[in-house]
PDB file of C-alpha atoms in Angstrom:
ATOM      1  CA  GLU A   1     -14.461   2.598  36.199  1.00 57.00           C
ATOM      2  CA  ALA A   2     -11.048   3.228  34.577  1.00 64.00           C
ATOM      3  CA  ASP A   3      -9.174   0.213  33.203  1.00 90.00           C
ATOM      4  CA  ILE A   4      -5.725   1.175  34.323  1.00 94.00           C
ATOM      5  CA  TYR A   5      -3.776  -0.999  36.735  1.00 95.00           C
ATOM      6  CA  GLN A   6      -0.726  -0.660  38.790  1.00 97.00           C
ATOM      7  CA  THR A   7       1.463  -3.340  40.406  1.00 96.00           C
ATOM      8  CA  PRO A   8       2.467  -3.752  43.119  1.00 96.00           C
ATOM      9  CA  ARG A   9       0.287  -1.533  45.284  1.00 94.00           C
ATOM     10  CA  TYR A  10       2.739  -1.586  48.028  1.00 95.00           C
ATOM     11  CA  LEU A  11       6.522  -2.254  47.872  1.00 96.00           C
ATOM     12  CA  VAL A  12       9.074  -2.184  50.640  1.00 96.00           C
ATOM     13  CA  ILE A  13      12.620  -2.785  49.345  1.00 96.00           C
ATOM     14  CA  GLY A  14      16.214  -2.252  50.355  1.00 96.00           C
ATOM     15  CA  THR A  15      18.618   0.430  49.244  1.00 97.00           C
ATOM     16  CA  GLY A  16      20.427  -0.516  46.032  1.00 96.00           C
ATOM     17  CA  LYS A  17      17.987  -2.859  44.632  1.00 96.00           C
ATOM     18  CA  LYS A  18      16.485  -2.602  41.096  1.00 97.00           C
ATOM     19  CA  ILE A  19      12.785  -2.261  40.857  1.00 96.00           C
ATOM     20  CA  THR A  20      10.159  -1.934  38.159  1.00 97.00           C
ATOM     21  CA  LEU A  21       6.717  -0.509  38.815  1.00 98.00           C
ATOM     22  CA  GLU A  22       4.168  -1.811  36.399  1.00 98.00           C
ATOM     23  CA  CYS A  23       1.305   0.122  34.733  1.00 98.00           C
ATOM     24  CA  SER A  24      -1.164  -1.362  32.183  1.00 98.00           C
ATOM     25  CA  GLN A  25      -4.210   0.253  30.641  1.00 97.00           C
ATOM     26  CA  THR A  26      -6.815  -1.537  28.393  1.00 95.00           C
ATOM     27  CA  MET A  27      -8.436   1.623  26.983  1.00 92.00           C
ATOM     28  CA  GLY A  28      -6.236   1.972  24.003  1.00 92.00           C
ATOM     29  CA  HIS A  29      -4.935   5.334  25.112  1.00 92.00           C
ATOM     30  CA  ASP A  30      -1.852   6.704  23.338  1.00 91.00           C
ATOM     31  CA  LYS A  31      -0.908   9.065  26.097  1.00 91.00           C
ATOM     32  CA  MET A  32       0.475   7.745  29.469  1.00 94.00           C
ATOM     33  CA  TYR A  33       1.981   9.532  32.573  1.00 93.00           C
ATOM     34  CA  TRP A  34       3.906   8.931  35.679  1.00 95.00           C
ATOM     35  CA  TYR A  35       3.263  11.172  38.587  1.00 93.00           C
ATOM     36  CA  GLN A  36       5.139  11.269  41.905  1.00 94.00           C
ATOM     37  CA  GLN A  37       3.112  12.216  44.874  1.00 91.00           C
ATOM     38  CA  ASP A  38       5.203  13.499  47.772  1.00 82.00           C
ATOM     39  CA  PRO A  39       4.048  13.427  51.529  1.00 71.00           C
ATOM     40  CA  GLY A  40       2.548  16.947  51.178  1.00 67.00           C
ATOM     41  CA  MET A  41       0.238  15.293  48.528  1.00 75.00           C
ATOM     42  CA  GLU A  42       1.462  17.561  45.645  1.00 82.00           C
ATOM     43  CA  LEU A  43       1.533  15.620  42.233  1.00 87.00           C
ATOM     44  CA  HIS A  44       4.658  16.094  40.189  1.00 88.00           C
ATOM     45  CA  LEU A  45       4.803  14.785  36.580  1.00 89.00           C
ATOM     46  CA  ILE A  46       8.039  12.720  36.115  1.00 93.00           C
ATOM     47  CA  HIS A  47       7.599  10.940  32.783  1.00 95.00           C
ATOM     48  CA  TYR A  48       5.126  10.913  29.875  1.00 92.00           C
ATOM     49  CA  SER A  49       4.656   9.183  26.567  1.00 93.00           C
ATOM     50  CA  TYR A  50       2.897  10.140  23.283  1.00 90.00           C
ATOM     51  CA  GLY A  51       2.678   6.644  22.226  1.00 93.00           C
ATOM     52  CA  VAL A  52       4.805   3.487  21.369  1.00 96.00           C
ATOM     53  CA  ASN A  53       8.567   4.198  21.373  1.00 95.00           C
ATOM     54  CA  SER A  54       7.895   7.780  22.726  1.00 94.00           C
ATOM     55  CA  THR A  55       9.146   8.883  26.263  1.00 95.00           C
ATOM     56  CA  GLU A  56       9.729  12.197  27.658  1.00 92.00           C
ATOM     57  CA  LYS A  57      11.000  13.694  30.892  1.00 91.00           C
ATOM     58  CA  GLY A  58       8.334  15.549  32.947  1.00 87.00           C
ATOM     59  CA  ASP A  59       8.511  18.761  35.116  1.00 81.00           C
ATOM     60  CA  LEU A  60      10.206  17.058  38.052  1.00 83.00           C
ATOM     61  CA  SER A  61      13.648  15.556  37.509  1.00 82.00           C
ATOM     62  CA  SER A  62      13.668  11.768  38.422  1.00 87.00           C
ATOM     63  CA  GLU A  63      16.415   9.173  38.463  1.00 91.00           C
ATOM     64  CA  SER A  64      13.823   6.670  37.137  1.00 94.00           C
ATOM     65  CA  THR A  65      13.464   5.500  33.645  1.00 95.00           C
ATOM     66  CA  VAL A  66      10.518   4.472  31.504  1.00 97.00           C
ATOM     67  CA  SER A  67       9.936   2.498  28.373  1.00 97.00           C
ATOM     68  CA  ARG A  68       6.971   2.193  25.951  1.00 97.00           C
ATOM     69  CA  ILE A  69       7.367  -0.808  23.833  1.00 97.00           C
ATOM     70  CA  ARG A  70       3.670  -1.523  23.782  1.00 96.00           C
ATOM     71  CA  THR A  71       0.668   0.805  23.901  1.00 96.00           C
ATOM     72  CA  GLU A  72      -0.936  -0.903  26.952  1.00 97.00           C
ATOM     73  CA  HIS A  73       2.326  -0.895  29.138  1.00 97.00           C
ATOM     74  CA  PHE A  74       4.301   1.953  30.582  1.00 98.00           C
ATOM     75  CA  PRO A  75       6.745   0.519  33.293  1.00 98.00           C
ATOM     76  CA  LEU A  76       8.862   2.581  35.511  1.00 97.00           C
ATOM     77  CA  THR A  77      12.361   1.464  36.597  1.00 97.00           C
ATOM     78  CA  LEU A  78      14.680   2.457  39.322  1.00 95.00           C
ATOM     79  CA  GLU A  79      18.200   0.895  38.783  1.00 95.00           C
ATOM     80  CA  SER A  80      19.273   1.463  42.286  1.00 95.00           C
ATOM     81  CA  ALA A  81      16.651   2.386  44.764  1.00 95.00           C
ATOM     82  CA  ARG A  82      17.442   4.903  47.535  1.00 95.00           C
ATOM     83  CA  PRO A  83      15.476   6.254  50.481  1.00 95.00           C
ATOM     84  CA  SER A  84      14.877   9.453  48.783  1.00 93.00           C
ATOM     85  CA  HIS A  85      12.848   7.326  46.177  1.00 94.00           C
ATOM     86  CA  THR A  86      10.342   6.695  48.875  1.00 94.00           C
ATOM     87  CA  SER A  87       7.005   8.059  47.610  1.00 94.00           C
ATOM     88  CA  GLN A  88       3.674   7.325  46.081  1.00 94.00           C
ATOM     89  CA  TYR A  89       3.865   6.643  42.317  1.00 96.00           C
ATOM     90  CA  LEU A  90       0.620   7.257  40.100  1.00 95.00           C
ATOM     91  CA  CYS A  91       0.331   6.231  36.634  1.00 95.00           C
ATOM     92  CA  ALA A  92      -2.408   7.851  34.363  1.00 93.00           C
ATOM     93  CA  SER A  93      -3.438   7.608  30.644  1.00 93.00           C
ATOM     94  CA  SER A  94      -5.540   9.718  28.362  1.00 88.00           C
ATOM     95  CA  GLN A  95      -6.787   9.780  24.820  1.00 83.00           C
ATOM     96  CA  ASP A  96      -5.062  11.991  22.286  1.00 70.00           C
ATOM     97  CA  ARG A  97      -7.777  14.552  21.814  1.00 69.00           C
ATOM     98  CA  GLU A  98      -8.608  18.066  23.180  1.00 64.00           C
ATOM     99  CA  ASN A  99     -10.373  16.936  26.302  1.00 66.00           C
ATOM    100  CA  THR A 100      -7.440  15.221  27.873  1.00 64.00           C
ATOM    101  CA  GLU A 101      -9.239  13.675  30.850  1.00 76.00           C
ATOM    102  CA  ALA A 102      -6.630  11.546  32.495  1.00 84.00           C
ATOM    103  CA  PHE A 103      -7.588   8.196  34.163  1.00 89.00           C
ATOM    104  CA  PHE A 104      -5.492   7.193  37.125  1.00 92.00           C
ATOM    105  CA  GLY A 105      -4.363   3.894  38.525  1.00 94.00           C
ATOM    106  CA  GLN A 106      -4.458   3.106  42.273  1.00 92.00           C
ATOM    107  CA  GLY A 107      -0.847   3.985  42.724  1.00 94.00           C
ATOM    108  CA  THR A 108       2.268   2.208  44.003  1.00 95.00           C
ATOM    109  CA  ARG A 109       3.533   3.202  47.452  1.00 94.00           C
ATOM    110  CA  LEU A 110       7.171   2.511  47.430  1.00 96.00           C
ATOM    111  CA  THR A 111       9.290   2.593  50.716  1.00 96.00           C
ATOM    112  CA  VAL A 112      13.079   2.100  50.367  1.00 96.00           C
ATOM    113  CA  VAL A 113      14.754   1.134  53.657  1.00 96.00           C
TER     114      VAL A 113
ATOM    115  CA  GLY B   1       4.382  29.190  33.381  1.00 50.00           C
ATOM    116  CA  GLU B   2       1.265  27.458  34.461  1.00 59.00           C
ATOM    117  CA  ASP B   3       0.146  27.503  37.958  1.00 83.00           C
ATOM    118  CA  VAL B   4      -2.902  26.299  39.836  1.00 90.00           C
ATOM    119  CA  GLU B   5      -3.505  27.395  43.437  1.00 92.00           C
ATOM    120  CA  GLN B   6      -5.750  25.869  46.031  1.00 94.00           C
ATOM    121  CA  SER B   7      -6.231  26.133  49.830  1.00 91.00           C
ATOM    122  CA  LEU B   8      -4.671  23.080  51.561  1.00 90.00           C
ATOM    123  CA  PHE B   9      -7.468  22.419  54.128  1.00 93.00           C
ATOM    124  CA  LEU B  10     -11.230  22.943  54.372  1.00 96.00           C
ATOM    125  CA  SER B  11     -13.227  21.815  57.484  1.00 96.00           C
ATOM    126  CA  VAL B  12     -17.083  21.669  57.269  1.00 97.00           C
ATOM    127  CA  ARG B  13     -19.790  20.063  59.356  1.00 96.00           C
ATOM    128  CA  GLU B  14     -21.729  17.093  58.072  1.00 96.00           C
ATOM    129  CA  GLY B  15     -24.700  18.259  56.257  1.00 96.00           C
ATOM    130  CA  ASP B  16     -23.372  21.676  55.312  1.00 97.00           C
ATOM    131  CA  SER B  17     -22.130  22.628  51.942  1.00 97.00           C
ATOM    132  CA  SER B  18     -18.513  22.541  51.038  1.00 97.00           C
ATOM    133  CA  VAL B  19     -16.875  25.093  48.666  1.00 97.00           C
ATOM    134  CA  ILE B  20     -13.446  24.381  47.552  1.00 97.00           C
ATOM    135  CA  ASN B  21     -11.742  27.131  45.474  1.00 97.00           C
ATOM    136  CA  CYS B  22      -9.008  27.118  42.841  1.00 95.00           C
ATOM    137  CA  THR B  23      -7.283  29.816  40.833  1.00 94.00           C
ATOM    138  CA  TYR B  24      -5.280  29.396  37.677  1.00 90.00           C
ATOM    139  CA  THR B  25      -3.062  31.370  35.609  1.00 86.00           C
ATOM    140  CA  ASP B  26      -3.181  29.871  32.069  1.00 78.00           C
ATOM    141  CA  SER B  27      -5.640  31.912  30.120  1.00 74.00           C
ATOM    142  CA  SER B  28      -5.560  29.307  27.287  1.00 75.00           C
ATOM    143  CA  SER B  29      -6.995  26.650  29.463  1.00 70.00           C
ATOM    144  CA  THR B  30      -9.714  24.780  27.546  1.00 74.00           C
ATOM    145  CA  TYR B  31     -10.864  22.176  30.201  1.00 83.00           C
ATOM    146  CA  LEU B  32     -10.902  22.437  34.023  1.00 88.00           C
ATOM    147  CA  TYR B  33     -11.112  19.383  36.230  1.00 91.00           C
ATOM    148  CA  TRP B  34     -11.948  18.318  39.680  1.00 94.00           C
ATOM    149  CA  TYR B  35     -10.366  15.028  40.891  1.00 94.00           C
ATOM    150  CA  LYS B  36     -11.020  13.277  44.229  1.00 95.00           C
ATOM    151  CA  GLN B  37      -8.465  11.159  45.938  1.00 93.00           C
ATOM    152  CA  GLU B  38      -9.383   8.975  49.027  1.00 90.00           C
ATOM    153  CA  PRO B  39      -6.769   7.670  51.432  1.00 84.00           C
ATOM    154  CA  GLY B  40      -4.481   5.187  49.648  1.00 80.00           C
ATOM    155  CA  ALA B  41      -6.092   5.391  46.421  1.00 83.00           C
ATOM    156  CA  GLY B  42      -5.505   6.965  42.928  1.00 86.00           C
ATOM    157  CA  LEU B  43      -7.188  10.076  41.559  1.00 90.00           C
ATOM    158  CA  GLN B  44     -10.922   9.738  40.516  1.00 90.00           C
ATOM    159  CA  LEU B  45     -12.368  12.247  38.077  1.00 89.00           C
ATOM    160  CA  LEU B  46     -15.323  14.032  39.805  1.00 92.00           C
ATOM    161  CA  THR B  47     -16.308  16.449  36.960  1.00 90.00           C
ATOM    162  CA  TYR B  48     -14.987  18.766  34.486  1.00 88.00           C
ATOM    163  CA  ILE B  49     -16.073  22.049  32.721  1.00 89.00           C
ATOM    164  CA  PHE B  50     -15.398  23.465  29.414  1.00 85.00           C
ATOM    165  CA  SER B  51     -13.940  26.974  29.411  1.00 81.00           C
ATOM    166  CA  ASN B  52     -16.986  28.488  27.582  1.00 81.00           C
ATOM    167  CA  MET B  53     -19.351  27.397  30.338  1.00 83.00           C
ATOM    168  CA  ASP B  54     -20.066  29.195  33.647  1.00 88.00           C
ATOM    169  CA  MET B  55     -21.658  26.569  35.662  1.00 92.00           C
ATOM    170  CA  LYS B  56     -22.084  22.747  35.574  1.00 91.00           C
ATOM    171  CA  GLN B  57     -24.208  20.902  37.868  1.00 93.00           C
ATOM    172  CA  ASP B  58     -24.101  17.024  38.595  1.00 90.00           C
ATOM    173  CA  GLN B  59     -26.176  15.820  41.520  1.00 94.00           C
ATOM    174  CA  ARG B  60     -24.574  17.122  44.717  1.00 96.00           C
ATOM    175  CA  LEU B  61     -21.766  18.822  42.757  1.00 96.00           C
ATOM    176  CA  THR B  62     -21.771  22.309  41.368  1.00 96.00           C
ATOM    177  CA  VAL B  63     -18.797  23.724  39.414  1.00 95.00           C
ATOM    178  CA  LEU B  64     -18.632  27.451  38.876  1.00 95.00           C
ATOM    179  CA  LEU B  65     -16.179  29.043  36.463  1.00 93.00           C
ATOM    180  CA  ASN B  66     -15.291  32.733  36.323  1.00 91.00           C
ATOM    181  CA  LYS B  67     -13.067  32.892  33.349  1.00 88.00           C
ATOM    182  CA  LYS B  68     -12.348  36.598  33.729  1.00 88.00           C
ATOM    183  CA  ASP B  69     -10.850  36.075  37.224  1.00 90.00           C
ATOM    184  CA  LYS B  70      -9.531  32.495  36.357  1.00 90.00           C
ATOM    185  CA  HIS B  71     -11.387  31.116  39.387  1.00 93.00           C
ATOM    186  CA  LEU B  72     -12.869  27.774  39.665  1.00 94.00           C
ATOM    187  CA  SER B  73     -15.026  26.435  42.560  1.00 96.00           C
ATOM    188  CA  LEU B  74     -16.598  23.133  43.502  1.00 97.00           C
ATOM    189  CA  ARG B  75     -19.542  23.102  45.726  1.00 97.00           C
ATOM    190  CA  ILE B  76     -20.518  19.775  47.449  1.00 97.00           C
ATOM    191  CA  ALA B  77     -24.188  19.978  48.884  1.00 97.00           C
ATOM    192  CA  ASP B  78     -25.089  18.145  51.986  1.00 97.00           C
ATOM    193  CA  THR B  79     -21.519  17.213  52.750  1.00 97.00           C
ATOM    194  CA  GLN B  80     -21.273  13.532  53.996  1.00 96.00           C
ATOM    195  CA  THR B  81     -18.471  11.568  55.768  1.00 94.00           C
ATOM    196  CA  GLY B  82     -17.787   9.811  52.468  1.00 93.00           C
ATOM    197  CA  ASP B  83     -16.785  13.081  50.845  1.00 96.00           C
ATOM    198  CA  SER B  84     -13.777  13.314  53.165  1.00 95.00           C
ATOM    199  CA  ALA B  85     -10.762  13.169  50.697  1.00 95.00           C
ATOM    200  CA  ILE B  86      -8.240  15.482  48.938  1.00 95.00           C
ATOM    201  CA  TYR B  87      -9.664  17.403  46.051  1.00 96.00           C
ATOM    202  CA  PHE B  88      -7.393  18.436  43.156  1.00 95.00           C
ATOM    203  CA  CYS B  89      -8.172  21.075  40.604  1.00 93.00           C
ATOM    204  CA  ALA B  90      -6.491  20.650  37.246  1.00 90.00           C
ATOM    205  CA  GLU B  91      -6.276  22.424  34.013  1.00 86.00           C
ATOM    206  CA  ASN B  92      -5.106  21.654  30.523  1.00 79.00           C
ATOM    207  CA  GLU B  93      -4.244  24.004  27.647  1.00 65.00           C
ATOM    208  CA  SER B  94      -6.186  24.277  24.467  1.00 54.00           C
ATOM    209  CA  GLY B  95      -5.365  21.422  22.141  1.00 46.00           C
ATOM    210  CA  GLY B  96      -4.218  19.258  24.917  1.00 47.00           C
ATOM    211  CA  GLY B  97      -0.541  18.403  25.102  1.00 44.00           C
ATOM    212  CA  ALA B  98       1.412  15.290  25.865  1.00 41.00           C
ATOM    213  CA  ASP B  99       2.512  16.615  29.216  1.00 59.00           C
ATOM    214  CA  GLY B 100      -0.997  16.188  30.490  1.00 68.00           C
ATOM    215  CA  LEU B 101      -2.736  18.121  33.180  1.00 80.00           C
ATOM    216  CA  THR B 102      -1.516  20.789  35.575  1.00 83.00           C
ATOM    217  CA  PHE B 103      -2.605  20.041  39.075  1.00 88.00           C
ATOM    218  CA  GLY B 104      -3.064  22.066  42.196  1.00 90.00           C
ATOM    219  CA  LYS B 105      -1.640  21.015  45.493  1.00 90.00           C
ATOM    220  CA  GLY B 106      -4.941  19.608  46.570  1.00 93.00           C
ATOM    221  CA  THR B 107      -7.366  20.523  49.207  1.00 96.00           C
ATOM    222  CA  HIS B 108      -7.931  18.286  52.261  1.00 95.00           C
ATOM    223  CA  LEU B 109     -11.717  18.256  52.932  1.00 96.00           C
ATOM    224  CA  ILE B 110     -12.258  17.382  56.681  1.00 95.00           C
ATOM    225  CA  ILE B 111     -15.790  16.555  57.761  1.00 95.00           C
ATOM    226  CA  GLN B 112     -16.840  17.320  61.327  1.00 92.00           C
ATOM    227  CA  PRO B 113     -19.625  15.204  62.770  1.00 86.00           C
TER     228      PRO B 113
END
């Protein structure tokens, strides 16, 4: 079983609030990712990181930001939540080698009202 | 660019075999993956196949790869109600890459009693 955790599992929050979605992994993986999964279930990469102090934008533009101060943590922040941010957010990590099997967390389902 | 295509739905009777198909465009793909997502959960890696292999079998799962046609399939023998989930095909390029895997849109497997 993968050792990657996301909190909270579910979050309902009002418009304009600042939120941080937590993601932690204990596998020592350098690479970490955030995916947004829309109602049609398609996965979109929104952020990724090569390692500490590395953050990059993914394929889908997102108003969220990420940080990577420690290898284990890759939090995602929305400064001012809006209903359009309502989605499922999935965090993943992988080793830095050719077979980049990604391990996923359970996801955070965010609802902005 | 990279593209991974899957049918959105597949309905099978309990006890029958399920075959989920996937096509990809990136000829440099090294590893191809099948992930399973149950309702409200993250993605779980089911199996993967290296691009120089034609077939891989693991208990009830059989993966077939036709590299010439860029076609990947997942066969689930003796489909059970617990197999009901969304199945994602994914690929990564040779040498990996910090932007991780490219996913298909997922195939919803529906089991009829």
